[in-house]
Amino acid sequence: MTETPKRPKSNSRLIALCVNGEWHEVTVKPRHMLVEVLREMIGLTGTKDGCEQGTCGACTVLLDERPVLSCMTLAADCDGRQLRTVEGLAEGEKLSVLQQAFLDQGAVQCGFCTPGMLLSATALLERTPKPTTDEIKKALEGNLCRCTGYNAIVAAVLQASDQGVTPLMK
Amino acid sequence: MNQLNYVGKSLRRKDGPDKITGRAVYSQDVKLPGTLVGRLLRSPHAHARILRIDTSKAMALPGVKAVITIDDTKGIKHGFVETPRYPPDQEVLARGRVRHVGEEIAAVAAIDQITAQRAIDLIEVEYEILPAVFDPLEAMKPGAPEVQPTHPKVRAEVPYSNIGGRTATGWGDVEKGFAESDYVREDRFESHLRTHGYLEPQVTLAHWENDKLNVWTSSMGTFVKRAKLAKVLDLPYSAVRIHKTYVGGTFGGKIDLYSHEYCAARLSMLTGRPVRIVATREEIFSAYRHGQPLIMEIKTGVKKDGTIVAQQVRAINNAGAFRGSGVVVIFLAWGFTMIPYRIPNLAYEGLSVHTNNPVRAPQRGHGCPQIRFAIESQLDTIAEELGIDPVTIRLRNARKPREQLPNGDNVHEGGLIDCIKVAGEKADVVRRYGKGRKAGGTVRRGIGMGVSGYFGGSLIYPNGSGVIVKMADDGSATVLTGAIDVGQGSETVIAQIVAEELFLPIEDVKIVSSDTDTTPQDIGAWISGMTYVTGNAARQAAGNARDKMLQLAAQRFNCGVDDLYVADKVVYNRLDPAQSMSYRDIIALSIATRRGDTVIGEGFWRTMRDVPTHPSLATTKGRWSENYAFSCQTAEVEVDTETGEARVLKALTVHDCGFPVNPALVKNQVDGQVSMALGHAFLEEIMMKDGYTLNPTWLDYRMPTIHEMAESDDADVITEEYVVGKPYRTKEVGEGLVSGVLAAIANAIYDATGVRLHSTPFTPEKILKGLRQLERERRERA
Amino acid sequence: MILYDFDLERPNTLEEASALLRDKGADARVLAGGTDLLPNMRVEVVRPATVVSLGAITPRDPVRETDGTVRIDALTRLATLEGSDLIRAACPMLAEAAHRVAGNQIRQMGTLGGNLCQETRCLYYNQKHDYQFKAPCYKRGGEVCYPYPNNDRDTCWSVYMSDTAPALIALGAEVEIVGPGGTRRQPVEQLFTGSGLTPHALGAGEILSAVLVPPAEPRFGWGYHKSSRRGGLEFGMAVMAVGLTLDGDGATCRGARMVIGAVREKPIRLTATEQAMTGAKLDEAKIAELAAAAAKEINPLPHHGFTKSYIRDNIKIHMRRVLSEATARARGTGTAENGGHHD
């Protein structure tokens, strides 16, 4: 019989995250990023992992209502905190007005940037219900999109904030 | 009047709800129990002989389940192109030699990322460093380091080294043409190295189970991936299943077979466990395939009125270490030269030159933005010399509807002339052109125009698309299609066509897509033919199911099929309004009376039905496409003449895509391409030194952010129509529009400043240098 | 993903953090917003065995002290600064500089102290070294300099790219540092060594605790510009910050601080140009002359694809505009647009 390997020294810790209103307890190592914990441990894969470098915004989530990059956030630093991900934007089957506006304006193509965009824009609208185009751009400048050319996304935020933009698609 | 309920309407995306709620499952989201993590060992050298690989220490590391090198493969080669002239040229892992930094040498599968990385670090490789060459002009010289021997057939034609392929073609007599011209000019242009910038990284999960390989991989053509993967693994195609996933952007970068896809599969076969390999963003930037940098020499002769008499074009491609799509882009650069304008005498040469750079892939437009930038820039210069405005010179040379192309193709109802006219009027080009330069002040505006033409759905494996429409008992329909939705909206477009043909509410049309086991073969989302090819197959399949049902109803009503009409899944007899029958009842009747026929419609389509194969890449002989799309784009720029900083304020795209099945989705494509062209024009550049990539991150590879996007308007020139039950012709709209607008930006910068830029990107530094040169010339004249 | 294991400490006070840092020695790093340290750990520019996170410490809101000094906790988020009424009123240049940092998420995460303590940058070492540039460079403890192969001086010509540091220096701000010996204060400029290898002059166990911005003198005006190719999500090609005061005549410069960041190993004060400016009448011609002098005085490192000559060309023009804005503000004639943010 082979010898049992020595148990490694562990620096893991148990943390609790309140994600979209539900508490999850997970055991994480210091090196685990929030995006890994959300996607791999909690199973919420709506948050996308685009670059791991903090440069694309696809992994944006709301941490205590502020948009942050989950690929550059230590999960162990988030113990006890509130998180919102794309899975938490709709109430049951009822889409948020912003989600509906993304559909109506054709602001979604491949969809990979969409969760991050939605969360950045949600944070904006919760703080600034009627943002100007400049404010929208400033809020979304950290979210890259390669498909849409952004104009439809700006239109979607304007539609969601009831600023005279009507649906492009039926 | 052709009444349509779905086709031609801007319907919301079918896949939209999944994507805005986080439910959409991309390849990186698929989870299987027991999955191992794979990683690749890549070459740290641009060119080296591999003297020894020792994987024993990696194998001995606890947690490592398998390590493979070239010795663990069947040694079967693959290539983006696989033709008799250009046979497969690349192995799945390096054999004895590496030819670019990042080339794959070995792969490991381990229980987690850290163990996999440690195992990679423990593989010992001994190299003998070889001289390397990175610049195509250097690589062509006799005695240059040999990356690949010059193609044997090319060796007899030209004396250069490292030539992977050559395209030589033309017609008429260019020398005679230049002699007959009133004005001849020669220019040299360069387009730099850019990448696709798909947000979803390259990722593959492979699981060998019960003699079957199941694969989830981020791709733009599952049937191409299946064919290539099965081949290098020496498996029957039927033993490989590529599953459907959502795909986070491709833009040309996810059609080649990548080493990591093979390695994930092979490692799974060796370990019996699922293996996932995710490329880091640095790997994608520094080892994966980018687009094609071209050097273009253009000589053009014209009559006084601007009529092109002769054109000589030479395109040199920095093709990287293996063939990739390098020999395709030099064919395509010819094609994109000859589509929009009549060129009575043409001499074209394209050279694909191997260098110790990573391999090249198609990239949205695949040669079109580069060559249109060159030709359209030169055309504006010629127009100015002749005192002609940019609209007139383009109208003078633009192809007319139903014109025959020199390669035997026909442009059918091609609407280029209308595109140019509408763009010229909408952007008020003639009145505004030339004003910017004369204006005072340090912030100047300019307007420019560019034209392009594009093919659609050419014959490349798998050449055709099939579609199956299955009626369910309740009269709703399930569509089986191999079409892959990479964001362009193919599922929505196909659903619209099926709903139209079956007179079904679109909610009753469900799509099952891009799974190589359950859906019919499909051309894929990479040759700009899905709406035409797969769309016509879907039309046929739905029509086939509809006809079966209508025939049954006609029999029952004792009338002709033409006497029937359908509303809300109920078939009525026009002659006798009392007679009606629901789809549900017809399907039940079919099962009862037609030996169980559950009503399945079948459709298939292929372009160029009378042509056996793609034209020759070397000679361009053979027909190429039956769907030529045309466009004319304008750009309005603003240049700060003190700093050289420039930006696009407004872009206009007037295009002939035949007709839009979904106008909003077409607009999506237009905006995305304008944004990508902005990146090409001003921002994006893969910086390399000695084969190493200096900026493998989105911080330093500057894709446009939301701040850079310009106002983007578009207009359709409608040249074709959709009639239920009849084949239709749509044209490309997802690639070519990165081209005219790039040229328009270059021309607009000239209009604003008088600076003619001959190379992309249009950096502030280049613009400022040009302005200073003009100032010096002005002073010298004074 | 960080591919090695490290320990994490989460002290409740800066003093505890300082003690932990001192105990752990050179193997420990302090983490505030994480937007600089964590990417650097991922590419292993740094590889601390212990990370001391300040995540458990809540910063106080910026306050104006009785002498008019604005006190900003080092842990204040950049987003807080750009939105703070106090900061926008008392030191709008700092609000503007914070507004120009990266993208919104980074500003929501990153702190002012972290922005000042960010590592220098270089295309070569800010990436994974699995197979590219495998041999470590000087900064990583090796024996090579990739961008400057002739660099035999065992130094590192990387660039310090903070957007807020030039503004703070131009405002004459100080930092407060907590360390084993207690608390000390020093001008922001003295935080920097000028060496790309170890850009910050912080001793073992020392942590920034606050930034202190002095009250503006009468007839003070500021100008700030970050030159970059893209809007947002980017470090600067050059960052220009000027703070100046005018004499009672509203034209003669009484004193000035002129700073350029993102072109050298530390933010550079253009002392010669500052001297030339002092006592000069700041009319259009003089401002152009001073901007040209500034472009000449600075000796930028070519970086991130920008050549030395273009960086200078760009500075010459934008510095002129920055000086004009600063002068106009000092005269009280600044327009509404350049009085606040200009997006």
XYZ file of N, CA and C in Angstrom, chain C residues 148-275:
384
model
N 15.838 48.461 -22.826
C 17.127 49.147 -23.010
C 18.258 48.129 -22.871
N 18.534 47.367 -23.921
C 19.541 46.310 -23.803
C 20.912 46.829 -23.382
N 21.167 48.114 -23.623
C 22.469 48.654 -23.218
C 22.476 49.172 -21.796
N 21.375 49.023 -21.117
C 21.297 49.469 -19.731
C 22.184 48.561 -18.881
N 23.377 49.067 -18.553
C 24.264 48.246 -17.719
C 24.398 48.886 -16.339
N 23.456 49.764 -16.032
C 23.587 50.490 -14.778
C 22.773 49.848 -13.659
N 22.324 48.648 -13.902
C 21.527 47.955 -12.886
C 20.396 48.821 -12.370
N 19.756 49.464 -13.313
C 18.628 50.292 -12.918
C 17.427 49.897 -13.767
N 16.367 50.623 -13.638
C 15.150 50.266 -14.342
C 14.492 51.539 -14.818
N 14.379 51.667 -16.129
C 13.757 52.865 -16.690
C 12.280 52.628 -16.952
N 11.615 52.235 -15.893
C 10.164 52.098 -15.996
C 9.536 53.424 -15.575
N 8.248 53.529 -15.813
C 7.591 54.824 -15.695
C 6.548 54.789 -14.591
N 6.549 55.825 -13.789
C 5.576 55.952 -12.700
C 4.367 56.702 -13.230
N 3.190 56.065 -13.193
C 2.084 56.565 -13.997
C 0.872 57.035 -13.202
N 1.053 57.318 -11.928
C -0.090 57.800 -11.144
C -0.666 59.076 -11.750
N -1.988 59.130 -11.823
C -2.645 60.348 -12.321
C -2.826 61.382 -11.216
N -2.843 60.912 -9.957
C -3.119 61.862 -8.873
C -1.843 62.514 -8.341
N -0.706 61.795 -8.441
C 0.526 62.331 -7.850
C 0.907 63.694 -8.429
N 0.896 63.879 -9.754
C 1.267 65.205 -10.272
C 0.338 66.297 -9.737
N -0.938 65.984 -9.628
C -1.885 66.984 -9.125
C -1.560 67.332 -7.676
N -1.303 66.320 -6.859
C -1.019 66.574 -5.441
C 0.262 67.381 -5.275
N 1.253 67.060 -6.096
C 2.512 67.811 -5.989
C 2.277 69.268 -6.401
N 1.500 69.444 -7.459
C 1.215 70.803 -7.915
C 0.395 71.574 -6.878
N -0.335 70.850 -6.041
C -1.114 71.490 -4.980
C -0.286 71.691 -3.717
N 0.962 71.219 -3.731
C 1.805 71.337 -2.546
C 1.358 70.441 -1.408
N 0.773 69.296 -1.737
C 0.219 68.422 -0.701
C 1.311 67.642 0.023
N 0.923 67.168 1.195
C 1.821 66.323 1.980
C 1.172 64.959 2.205
N 2.008 64.005 2.515
C 1.461 62.714 2.942
C 1.806 62.501 4.400
N 0.914 61.772 5.057
C 1.174 61.359 6.434
C 1.448 59.865 6.407
N 2.505 59.494 7.097
C 2.948 58.105 7.029
C 2.966 57.518 8.433
N 2.333 56.362 8.575
C 2.367 55.651 9.849
C 3.458 54.603 9.762
N 4.287 54.552 10.784
C 5.360 53.564 10.761
C 5.706 53.130 12.154
N 6.718 52.310 12.252
C 7.108 51.792 13.561
C 7.471 52.919 14.528
N 8.002 54.020 13.998
C 8.411 55.109 14.880
C 7.295 56.117 15.107
N 6.088 55.788 14.727
C 4.994 56.742 14.887
C 4.586 57.326 13.551
N 4.136 58.574 13.582
C 3.592 59.200 12.387
C 4.519 60.320 11.937
N 4.749 60.383 10.613
C 5.536 61.507 10.104
C 4.837 62.108 8.891
N 5.200 63.334 8.578
C 4.622 64.035 7.425
C 5.734 64.479 6.507
N 5.473 64.433 5.223
C 6.462 64.935 4.261
C 5.749 65.334 2.981
N 6.364 66.216 2.195
C 5.745 66.573 0.919
C 5.559 65.337 0.040
N 4.519 65.349 -0.768
C 4.258 64.205 -1.650
C 5.474 63.918 -2.525
N 6.136 64.979 -2.993
C 7.264 64.727 -3.913
C 8.349 63.881 -3.277
N 8.471 63.992 -1.950
C 9.546 63.232 -1.304
C 9.195 61.765 -1.108
N 8.001 61.396 -1.548
C 7.615 59.985 -1.481
C 8.351 59.161 -2.537
N 8.939 59.848 -3.508
C 9.493 59.130 -4.665
C 11.012 59.202 -4.695
N 11.602 58.050 -5.031
C 13.066 57.969 -5.038
C 13.639 58.362 -6.395
N 12.855 58.205 -7.434
C 13.407 58.416 -8.777
C 14.045 57.171 -9.344
N 14.028 56.076 -8.580
C 14.560 54.814 -9.105
C 13.404 53.924 -9.539
N 13.498 53.404 -10.741
C 12.474 52.487 -11.209
C 12.486 51.172 -10.445
N 13.590 50.847 -9.838
C 13.687 49.579 -9.106
C 12.867 49.637 -7.822
N 13.047 50.694 -7.065
C 12.288 50.882 -5.826
C 11.770 52.311 -5.830
N 10.625 52.519 -6.446
C 10.190 53.897 -6.697
C 9.766 54.686 -5.458
N 9.436 53.997 -4.358
C 8.901 54.723 -3.213
C 9.875 54.767 -2.047
N 9.925 55.932 -1.402
C 10.800 56.106 -0.239
C 10.017 55.812 1.032
N 9.679 54.570 1.198
C 8.979 54.170 2.414
C 9.832 53.146 3.146
N 9.962 53.329 4.468
C 10.754 52.395 5.248
C 9.954 51.155 5.588
N 10.644 50.201 6.231
C 9.977 48.958 6.621
C 8.805 49.268 7.537
N 7.664 48.697 7.219
C 6.490 48.861 8.077
C 5.785 50.191 7.903
N 6.201 50.992 6.942
C 5.554 52.298 6.765
C 4.378 52.211 5.794
N 3.311 52.870 6.148
C 2.086 52.882 5.328
C 1.582 54.321 5.247
N 1.106 54.724 4.079
C 0.489 56.050 3.968
C -0.798 56.046 4.775
N -0.975 57.050 5.587
C -2.227 57.117 6.341
C -3.133 58.230 5.831
N -2.554 59.313 5.342
C -3.412 60.412 4.876
C -2.667 61.281 3.885
N -3.464 62.027 3.151
C -2.920 63.059 2.263
C -3.487 64.381 2.755
N -2.621 65.380 2.818
C -3.035 66.673 3.354
C -2.818 67.737 2.292
N -3.915 68.357 1.897
C -3.821 69.380 0.860
C -3.969 70.747 1.517
N -2.967 71.604 1.369
C -3.037 72.906 2.032
C -4.102 73.787 1.384
N -4.577 74.772 2.110
C -5.583 75.665 1.512
C -4.971 76.462 0.371
N -5.771 76.756 -0.615
C -5.277 77.504 -1.766
C -5.025 78.950 -1.375
N -3.943 79.501 -1.891
C -3.668 80.916 -1.658
C -4.611 81.749 -2.523
N -4.693 83.048 -2.201
C -5.519 83.903 -3.063
C -4.967 83.906 -4.487
N -5.857 84.045 -5.419
C -5.499 84.097 -6.847
C -4.708 82.865 -7.272
N -5.174 81.713 -6.752
C -4.583 80.425 -7.153
C -5.357 79.880 -8.349
N -4.643 79.309 -9.285
C -5.301 78.665 -10.417
C -4.617 77.356 -10.745
N -5.388 76.443 -11.291
C -4.813 75.127 -11.600
C -5.166 74.710 -13.029
N -4.350 73.826 -13.547
C -4.635 73.217 -14.844
C -4.141 71.778 -14.814
N -4.872 70.928 -15.452
C -4.523 69.495 -15.410
C -4.888 68.873 -16.749
N -4.015 68.056 -17.266
C -4.360 67.322 -18.484
C -3.638 65.974 -18.511
N -4.422 64.955 -18.840
C -3.840 63.617 -19.018
C -3.891 63.305 -20.510
N -2.746 63.223 -21.140
C -2.711 62.857 -22.550
C -2.734 61.340 -22.671
N -3.676 60.847 -23.449
C -3.702 59.403 -23.698
C -4.398 59.180 -25.022
N -4.235 57.989 -25.556
C -4.828 57.720 -26.861
C -6.320 57.452 -26.779
N -6.730 56.855 -25.675
C -8.142 56.539 -25.514
C -8.704 57.355 -24.380
N -10.016 57.509 -24.375
C -10.668 58.024 -23.184
C -10.893 56.861 -22.243
N -10.505 57.019 -20.998
C -10.757 55.962 -20.022
C -9.856 54.758 -20.182
N -9.869 53.918 -19.172
C -9.223 52.606 -19.199
C -7.777 52.645 -19.654
N -7.062 53.655 -19.246
C -5.720 53.751 -19.787
C -4.836 54.583 -18.862
N -3.571 54.239 -18.853
C -2.601 55.105 -18.196
C -2.251 56.233 -19.157
N -1.638 57.264 -18.618
C -1.331 58.427 -19.443
C -0.084 58.231 -20.285
N -0.049 58.962 -21.384
C 1.200 59.102 -22.128
C 2.052 60.155 -21.424
N 1.354 61.173 -20.906
C 1.972 62.214 -20.088
C 0.840 62.861 -19.301
N 1.126 63.160 -18.047
C 0.119 63.791 -17.198
C 0.676 65.138 -16.741
N -0.054 66.194 -17.018
C 0.451 67.534 -16.722
C -0.405 68.190 -15.655
N 0.250 68.736 -14.637
C -0.482 69.418 -13.564
C 0.253 70.696 -13.206
N -0.505 71.772 -13.112
C 0.082 73.069 -12.764
C -0.780 73.732 -11.706
N -0.109 74.271 -10.690
C -0.792 75.138 -9.740
C -0.011 76.435 -9.679
N -0.665 77.559 -9.849
C 0.069 78.829 -9.826
C -0.735 79.898 -9.101
N -0.027 80.903 -8.613
C -0.720 82.052 -8.025
C -0.279 83.312 -8.750
N -1.191 84.267 -8.821
C -0.905 85.526 -9.506
C -0.784 86.648 -8.486
N -0.055 87.672 -8.881
C 0.001 88.888 -8.077
C -1.341 89.606 -8.179
N -1.420 90.648 -7.397
C -2.662 91.417 -7.381
C -3.028 91.995 -8.738
N -2.054 92.142 -9.637
C -2.364 92.689 -10.961
C -3.102 91.691 -11.848
N -3.228 90.470 -11.358
C -3.947 89.455 -12.129
C -3.197 89.000 -13.353
N -1.922 89.298 -13.447
C -1.165 88.911 -14.642
C 0.202 88.325 -14.297
N 0.825 88.893 -13.269
C 2.187 88.459 -12.946
C 2.148 87.214 -12.067
N 2.967 86.252 -12.434
C 2.995 84.987 -11.691
C 3.809 85.164 -10.419
N 3.185 84.828 -9.292
C 3.879 84.967 -8.021
C 4.628 83.688 -7.652
N 4.130 82.607 -8.139
C 4.781 81.340 -7.833
C 4.039 80.226 -8.555
N 4.726 79.137 -8.841
C 4.061 78.072 -9.594
C 4.691 76.725 -9.280
N 3.861 75.737 -9.408
C 4.355 74.362 -9.346
C 3.897 73.672 -10.622
N 4.865 73.152 -11.336
C 4.579 72.566 -12.642
C 5.116 71.135 -12.608
N 4.240 70.184 -12.837
C 4.617 68.772 -12.653
C 4.194 67.953 -13.869
N 5.073 67.058 -14.259
C 4.714 66.129 -15.336
C 4.891 64.705 -14.839
N 3.841 63.930 -15.002
C 3.888 62.531 -14.595
C 3.803 61.614 -15.805
N 4.039 60.336 -15.540
C 3.910 59.265 -16.535
C 4.975 59.321 -17.624
N 6.050 60.043 -17.372
C 7.129 60.054 -18.367
C 8.481 59.644 -17.780
N 8.568 59.540 -16.458
C 9.817 59.151 -15.809
C 9.517 58.207 -14.650
N 10.553 57.848 -13.922
C 10.396 56.936 -12.790
C 9.640 57.579 -11.641
N 9.514 58.913 -11.683
C 8.713 59.621 -10.672
C 8.116 60.848 -11.337
N 7.136 61.497 -10.686
C 6.621 62.748 -11.258
C 7.739 63.789 -11.206
N 7.849 64.563 -12.269
C 8.974 65.494 -12.367
C 8.485 66.925 -12.175
N 9.117 67.613 -11.259
C 8.854 69.053 -11.128
C 9.759 69.794 -12.074
N 9.191 70.716 -12.809
C 9.987 71.463 -13.776
C 10.448 72.751 -13.112
N 11.486 72.612 -12.311
C 11.894 73.743 -11.457
C 12.413 74.913 -12.283
N 13.133 74.640 -13.354
C 13.669 75.736 -14.165
C 12.536 76.530 -14.793
N 11.556 75.837 -15.326
C 10.423 76.537 -15.942
C 9.611 77.264 -14.880
N 9.472 76.635 -13.716
C 8.775 77.316 -12.611
C 9.451 78.638 -12.277
N 10.793 78.608 -12.233
C 11.536 79.830 -11.909
C 11.346 80.886 -12.990
